[in-house]
Coordinates of N, CA and C in Angstrom, one line a residue:
E100 N 2.0 11.8 3.0 CA 1.9 12.4 4.3 C 3.2 12.2 5.0
Y101 N 3.4 13.2 5.9 CA 4.6 13.1 6.7 C 4.3 13.3 8.2
Y102 N 5.1 12.7 9.0 CA 5.0 13.0 10.5 C 6.4 13.4 10.8
Q103 N 6.5 14.4 11.8 CA 7.7 15.1 12.1 C 8.5 14.3 13.2
V104 N 9.8 14.2 13.0 CA 10.7 13.7 14.0 C 11.9 14.8 14.1
T105 N 12.4 14.9 15.3 CA 13.4 16.0 15.5 C 14.6 15.5 16.3
G106 N 14.8 14.2 16.5 CA 15.9 13.7 17.3 C 17.2 14.2 16.9
A107 N 18.1 14.4 17.9 CA 19.5 14.9 17.6 C 20.5 13.7 17.7
S108 N 20.0 12.5 17.9 CA 20.9 11.4 18.0 C 20.2 10.2 17.4
E109 N 21.0 9.1 17.1 CA 20.4 7.9 16.6 C 19.4 7.3 17.5
R110 N 19.7 7.3 18.8 CA 18.8 6.8 19.9 C 17.5 7.6 19.9
E111 N 17.6 8.9 19.9 CA 16.4 9.8 19.9 C 15.5 9.6 18.7
L112 N 16.2 9.5 17.5 CA 15.4 9.3 16.3 C 14.7 7.9 16.3
R113 N 15.4 6.9 16.8 CA 14.8 5.6 16.9 C 13.6 5.6 17.8
A114 N 13.7 6.3 18.9 CA 12.6 6.4 19.9 C 11.4 7.1 19.2
Q115 N 11.7 8.2 18.5 CA 10.6 9.0 17.9 C 9.9 8.2 16.8
L116 N 10.7 7.5 16.0 CA 10.1 6.7 14.9 C 9.2 5.7 15.5
K117 N 9.6 5.1 16.6 CA 8.8 4.0 17.2 C 7.5 4.7 17.8
A118 N 7.6 5.8 18.4 CA 6.5 6.4 19.1 C 5.5 7.1 18.2
L119 N 6.1 7.7 17.1 CA 5.3 8.6 16.2 C 4.9 8.0 14.9
G120 N 5.5 6.9 14.6 CA 5.3 6.2 13.3 C 3.8 5.7 13.2
P121 N 3.3 5.6 12.0 CA 1.9 5.1 11.8 C 1.8 3.6 12.1
E122 N 0.9 3.3 13.0 CA 0.6 1.9 13.3 C 1.9 1.1 13.7
R123 N 2.7 1.8 14.4 CA 4.0 1.2 14.9 C 5.0 0.8 13.8
H124 N 4.9 1.5 12.7 CA 5.8 1.3 11.6 C 6.6 2.7 11.4
H125 N 7.7 2.6 10.7 CA 8.4 3.8 10.4 C 7.8 4.5 9.2
A126 N 7.2 3.8 8.3 CA 6.5 4.3 7.1 C 5.3 3.3 6.8
L127 N 4.4 3.8 6.0 CA 3.2 2.9 5.8 C 2.5 3.4 4.5
T128 N 2.0 2.4 3.8 CA 1.2 2.6 2.6 C -0.3 2.2 3.0
K129 N -1.1 3.3 3.1 CA -2.6 3.0 3.4 C -3.3 3.1 2.0
W130 N -4.2 2.1 1.9 CA -4.9 2.1 0.6 C -6.3 1.5 0.7
T131 N -7.1 1.9 -0.3 CA -8.4 1.3 -0.5 C -8.6 1.2 -2.0
L132 N -9.3 0.2 -2.3 CA -9.6 -0.1 -3.8 C -11.1 -0.5 -3.9
S133 N -11.8 0.2 -4.8 CA -13.2 -0.1 -5.0 C -13.5 -0.1 -6.5
W134 N -14.6 -0.6 -6.9 CA -15.0 -0.6 -8.3 C -16.5 -0.4 -8.4
S135 N -16.8 0.0 -9.6 CA -18.2 0.2 -10.0 C -18.4 0.1 -11.5
Y136 N -19.6 -0.2 -11.9 CA -20.0 -0.4 -13.3 C -21.5 -0.3 -13.4
P137 N -21.9 0.2 -14.5 CA -23.3 0.2 -14.8 C -23.7 -1.2 -15.3
F138 N -24.9 -1.6 -15.2 CA -25.4 -2.8 -15.9 C -25.7 -2.5 -17.3
A139 N -25.3 -3.5 -18.2 CA -25.6 -3.3 -19.6 C -26.4 -4.6 -20.0
I140 N -27.6 -4.4 -20.5 CA -28.4 -5.5 -20.9 C -28.1 -5.8 -22.4
E141 N -27.7 -7.1 -22.6 CA -27.4 -7.5 -24.0 C -28.2 -8.8 -24.3
G142 N -29.1 -8.8 -25.2 CA -29.8 -10.0 -25.6 C -30.6 -10.6 -24.4
G143 N -31.1 -9.8 -23.5 CA -31.8 -10.3 -22.4 C -31.0 -10.7 -21.2
R144 N -29.7 -10.6 -21.3 CA -28.7 -11.0 -20.3 C -28.1 -9.7 -19.7
C145 N -27.5 -9.8 -18.5 CA -26.9 -8.7 -17.8 C -25.4 -8.8 -17.8
A146 N -24.8 -7.7 -18.3 CA -23.3 -7.7 -18.4 C -22.8 -6.4 -17.7
T147 N -21.5 -6.3 -17.5 CA -21.0 -5.1 -16.9 C -20.8 -4.1 -18.0
G148 N -21.2 -2.8 -17.7 CA -20.8 -1.7 -18.6 C -19.4 -1.3 -18.3
P149 N -19.0 -0.1 -18.7 CA -17.7 0.4 -18.4 C -17.3 0.3 -16.9
I150 N -16.2 -0.3 -16.6 CA -15.8 -0.5 -15.2 C -14.9 0.6 -14.8
T151 N -15.2 1.1 -13.6 CA -14.3 2.1 -13.0 C -13.7 1.5 -11.7
V152 N -12.4 1.6 -11.7 CA -11.7 1.1 -10.5 C -11.1 2.3 -9.8
D153 N -11.4 2.5 -8.5 CA -10.9 3.7 -7.8 C -9.9 3.2 -6.7
V154 N -8.7 3.8 -6.8 CA -7.6 3.5 -5.8 C -7.3 4.8 -5.1
K155 N -7.4 4.7 -3.8 CA -7.0 5.8 -2.9 C -5.8 5.2 -2.1
M156 N -4.7 6.0 -2.2 CA -3.5 5.5 -1.6 C -2.8 6.7 -0.9
T157 N -2.3 6.5 0.3 CA -1.5 7.5 1.0 C -0.2 6.8 1.5
L158 N 0.9 7.3 1.2 CA 2.2 6.9 1.7 C 2.6 7.8 2.8
V159 N 2.9 7.2 4.0 CA 3.2 8.0 5.2 C 4.7 7.8 5.5
F160 N 5.4 8.9 5.6 CA 6.9 8.8 5.9 C 7.3 9.8 7.0
P161 N 8.4 9.5 7.6 CA 8.9 10.5 8.6 C 9.6 11.6 7.9
R162 N 9.6 12.8 8.5 CA 10.3 13.9 8.0 C 11.2 14.4 9.2
W163 N 12.5 14.4 9.0 CA 13.4 14.8 10.0 C 13.9 16.2 9.8
T164 N 13.7 17.0 10.8 CA 14.2 18.4 10.8 C 15.5 18.2 11.7
A165 N 16.6 18.1 10.9 CA 17.9 17.8 11.6 C 18.4 19.1 12.3
P166 N 18.8 18.9 13.6 CA 19.4 20.1 14.3 C 20.7 20.4 13.6
A167 N 21.1 21.6 13.8 CA 22.4 22.1 13.2 C 23.6 21.2 13.8
S168 N 23.4 20.7 14.9 CA 24.5 19.9 15.6 C 24.5 18.4 15.1
A169 N 23.6 18.0 14.2 CA 23.6 16.6 13.8 C 24.9 16.3 12.9
P170 N 25.6 15.3 13.3 CA 26.8 15.0 12.6 C 26.5 14.5 11.2
P171 N 27.5 14.6 10.3 CA 27.3 14.1 8.9 C 27.0 12.6 8.8
T172 N 27.5 11.9 9.7 CA 27.3 10.4 9.7 C 25.8 10.1 10.0
L173 N 25.2 10.9 10.9 CA 23.8 10.7 11.3 C 22.9 11.1 10.1
R174 N 23.3 12.2 9.4 CA 22.5 12.7 8.2 C 22.6 11.6 7.1
Q175 N 23.8 11.0 6.9 CA 23.9 10.0 5.9 C 23.1 8.8 6.2
K176 N 23.2 8.4 7.5 CA 22.4 7.2 7.9 C 20.9 7.5 7.7
W177 N 20.4 8.7 8.0 CA 19.0 9.0 7.8 C 18.7 8.9 6.3
S178 N 19.5 9.5 5.5 CA 19.2 9.5 4.0 C 19.1 8.1 3.5
A179 N 20.0 7.2 3.9 CA 20.0 5.8 3.5 C 18.8 5.1 4.0
A180 N 18.4 5.3 5.2 CA 17.2 4.7 5.8 C 15.9 5.2 5.1
L181 N 15.9 6.5 4.8 CA 14.7 7.0 4.2 C 14.6 6.5 2.7
A182 N 15.7 6.3 2.0 CA 15.7 5.7 0.7 C 15.2 4.3 0.7
G183 N 15.6 3.6 1.8 CA 15.1 2.2 2.0 C 13.6 2.1 2.2
L184 N 13.2 3.1 3.1 CA 11.7 3.1 3.3 C 10.9 3.4 2.0
Q185 N 11.5 4.3 1.2 CA 10.8 4.6 0.0 C 10.8 3.4 -1.0
R186 N 11.9 2.7 -1.0 CA 11.9 1.5 -1.9 C 10.9 0.5 -1.4
H187 N 10.8 0.3 -0.1 CA 9.9 -0.7 0.5 C 8.4 -0.3 0.2
E188 N 8.1 1.0 0.5 CA 6.7 1.4 0.3 C 6.3 1.4 -1.2
D189 N 7.3 1.7 -2.1 CA 7.0 1.6 -3.5 C 6.6 0.2 -3.9
G190 N 7.2 -0.8 -3.2 CA 6.8 -2.2 -3.4 C 5.3 -2.4 -3.1
H191 N 4.9 -1.9 -1.9 CA 3.5 -2.0 -1.5 C 2.6 -1.3 -2.5
R192 N 3.1 -0.1 -3.0 CA 2.3 0.6 -4.0 C 2.1 -0.2 -5.3
E193 N 3.1 -0.9 -5.7 CA 3.0 -1.7 -6.9 C 2.0 -2.9 -6.7
I194 N 2.0 -3.4 -5.5 CA 1.0 -4.5 -5.3 C -0.4 -4.0 -5.4
V195 N -0.6 -2.8 -4.8 CA -2.0 -2.2 -4.9 C -2.4 -1.9 -6.4
L196 N -1.4 -1.3 -7.1 CA -1.7 -1.0 -8.5 C -2.0 -2.3 -9.4
R197 N -1.2 -3.3 -9.1 CA -1.5 -4.6 -9.8 C -2.8 -5.1 -9.4
A198 N -3.3 -5.0 -8.2 CA -4.6 -5.5 -7.8 C -5.7 -4.7 -8.5
A199 N -5.5 -3.4 -8.6 CA -6.4 -2.6 -9.3 C -6.5 -3.0 -10.8
H200 N -5.4 -3.2 -11.4 CA -5.4 -3.7 -12.8 C -6.1 -5.0 -12.9
D201 N -5.9 -5.9 -12.0 CA -6.5 -7.3 -12.0 C -8.0 -7.2 -11.9
V202 N -8.5 -6.3 -11.0 CA -9.9 -6.1 -10.8 C -10.5 -5.6 -12.1
L203 N -9.9 -4.6 -12.8 CA -10.4 -4.1 -14.0 C -10.5 -5.2 -15.1
Q204 N -9.4 -6.0 -15.2 CA -9.4 -7.1 -16.2 C -10.4 -8.2 -15.9
T205 N -10.4 -8.6 -14.6 CA -11.3 -9.7 -14.3 C -12.8 -9.3 -14.4
L206 N -13.2 -8.2 -13.9 CA -14.6 -7.8 -14.0 C -14.9 -7.5 -15.5
G207 N -14.0 -7.0 -16.3 CA -14.3 -6.8 -17.7 C -14.4 -8.1 -18.5
S208 N -13.9 -9.2 -18.0 CA -14.0 -10.4 -18.7 C -15.2 -11.3 -18.2
L209 N -16.0 -10.8 -17.2 CA -17.1 -11.6 -16.8 C -18.1 -11.8 -17.9
P210 N -18.6 -12.9 -18.1 CA -19.7 -13.1 -19.1 C -21.0 -12.5 -18.7
P211 N -21.9 -12.3 -19.6 CA -23.2 -11.9 -19.2 C -23.9 -13.0 -18.4
Y212 N -24.7 -12.5 -17.5 CA -25.5 -13.4 -16.6 C -27.0 -13.3 -16.8
T213 N -27.7 -14.3 -16.4 CA -29.2 -14.3 -16.6 C -29.8 -13.1 -15.9
S214 N -29.3 -12.8 -14.7 CA -29.8 -11.6 -14.0 C -28.7 -10.7 -13.5
C215 N -29.1 -9.5 -13.3 CA -28.1 -8.5 -12.8 C -27.7 -8.8 -11.4
N216 N -28.5 -9.4 -10.6 CA -28.2 -9.8 -9.2 C -27.1 -10.9 -9.3
E217 N -27.2 -11.8 -10.2 CA -26.2 -12.9 -10.3 C -24.8 -12.2 -10.8
L218 N -24.9 -11.3 -11.7 CA -23.7 -10.6 -12.1 C -23.1 -9.8 -11.0
K219 N -23.9 -9.1 -10.2 CA -23.4 -8.3 -9.1 C -22.7 -9.3 -8.1
Q220 N -23.2 -10.4 -7.8 CA -22.6 -11.4 -6.9 C -21.3 -11.9 -7.4
A221 N -21.3 -12.2 -8.7 CA -20.1 -12.8 -9.3 C -19.0 -11.7 -9.3
A222 N -19.3 -10.5 -9.6 CA -18.3 -9.4 -9.7 C -17.8 -9.1 -8.3
S223 N -18.7 -9.1 -7.3 CA -18.3 -8.9 -5.9 C -17.3 -10.0 -5.4
T224 N -17.7 -11.3 -5.7 CA -16.8 -12.4 -5.3 C -15.5 -12.3 -6.0
A225 N -15.5 -12.0 -7.3 CA -14.2 -11.9 -8.0 C -13.3 -10.8 -7.5
G226 N -13.9 -9.6 -7.3 CA -13.2 -8.5 -6.8 C -12.6 -8.7 -5.4
H227 N -13.4 -9.3 -4.5 CA -12.9 -9.5 -3.2 C -11.9 -10.6 -3.1
R228 N -12.0 -11.5 -4.0 CA -10.9 -12.6 -4.1 C -9.6 -11.9 -4.5
I229 N -9.6 -10.9 -5.4 CA -8.4 -10.2 -5.7 C -7.9 -9.4 -4.5
L230 N -8.8 -8.7 -3.8 CA -8.4 -8.0 -2.6 C -7.7 -8.9 -1.6
D231 N -8.3 -10.0 -1.4 CA -7.8 -11.0 -0.4 C -6.4 -11.4 -0.8
R232 N -6.2 -11.7 -2.1 CA -4.9 -12.1 -2.7 C -3.9 -11.0 -2.5
S233 N -4.3 -9.8 -2.7 CA -3.4 -8.6 -2.6 C -3.0 -8.5 -1.1
R234 N -3.9 -8.7 -0.2 CA -3.5 -8.6 1.2 C -2.5 -9.7 1.6
R235 N -2.6 -10.8 1.0 CA -1.6 -11.9 1.3 C -0.3 -11.5 0.6
E236 N -0.4 -10.9 -0.6 CA 0.9 -10.5 -1.2 C 1.6 -9.4 -0.4
H237 N 0.9 -8.5 0.2 CA 1.5 -7.5 1.1 C 2.2 -8.2 2.3
D238 N 1.5 -9.2 2.9 CA 2.1 -9.9 4.0 C 3.3 -10.7 3.6
A239 N 3.3 -11.3 2.5 CA 4.4 -12.1 2.0 C 5.6 -11.2 1.6
Y240 N 5.3 -10.0 1.0 CA 6.3 -9.0 0.7 C 7.0 -8.5 2.0
D241 N 6.2 -8.2 3.0 CA 6.8 -7.8 4.3 C 7.7 -8.9 4.9
E242 N 7.2 -10.1 4.8 CA 8.0 -11.2 5.3 C 9.3 -11.4 4.5
L243 N 9.2 -11.4 3.2 CA 10.3 -11.6 2.4 C 11.4 -10.5 2.6
T244 N 10.9 -9.2 2.8 CA 11.9 -8.1 2.9 C 12.1 -7.8 4.4
K245 N 11.6 -8.6 5.3 CA 11.7 -8.4 6.7 C 11.3 -6.9 7.0
R246 N 10.1 -6.6 6.5 CA 9.5 -5.3 6.7 C 10.4 -4.2 6.2
G247 N 11.1 -4.5 5.1 CA 11.9 -3.5 4.5 C 13.4 -3.5 4.9
T248 N 13.7 -4.3 5.9 CA 15.1 -4.3 6.4 C 16.1 -4.7 5.3
T249 N 15.7 -5.7 4.5 CA 16.6 -6.1 3.4 C 16.7 -5.1 2.3
Q250 N 15.9 -4.0 2.3 CA 15.9 -3.0 1.3 C 16.5 -1.7 1.9
G251 N 17.1 -1.8 3.0 CA 17.8 -0.6 3.7 C 16.9 0.2 4.5
A252 N 15.6 -0.3 4.8 CA 14.7 0.5 5.6 C 14.8 0.1 7.0
H253 N 15.9 0.4 7.6 CA 16.1 0.1 9.0 C 16.8 1.2 9.7
W254 N 16.5 1.3 11.0 CA 17.2 2.3 11.8 C 17.7 1.8 13.0

């Protein structure tokens, strides 16, 4: 997704990015991760059937319609900052995809349980543990990269 900015100067672009950016960021990766599976009864015990992991992800970036009067230096700075934003959000995307893979692997390795309710609880606990870890990874990534500044995502 994109949001439109139209500033004619660095100051105007900075103000528009701050005012119009998603959740006070210049760019953002929004995501949800969920999973499902049928129960499979094996020898009187309950196991997971084929697991489905669903990832919904939207990356939100600014789109600048540069006025004809925009100097080449401003255009170059915009291109560099946009490339930095892309690098940074790609990092968030990778964290989400890794979490999805981990959920698939973890739930697939759960042993059969005495009851399907026990299995459901174990799967929920394991999946939410991965989601919590993923959220911490996003926070650590933002801290490490200074919210993308070290990757060129600064204006």
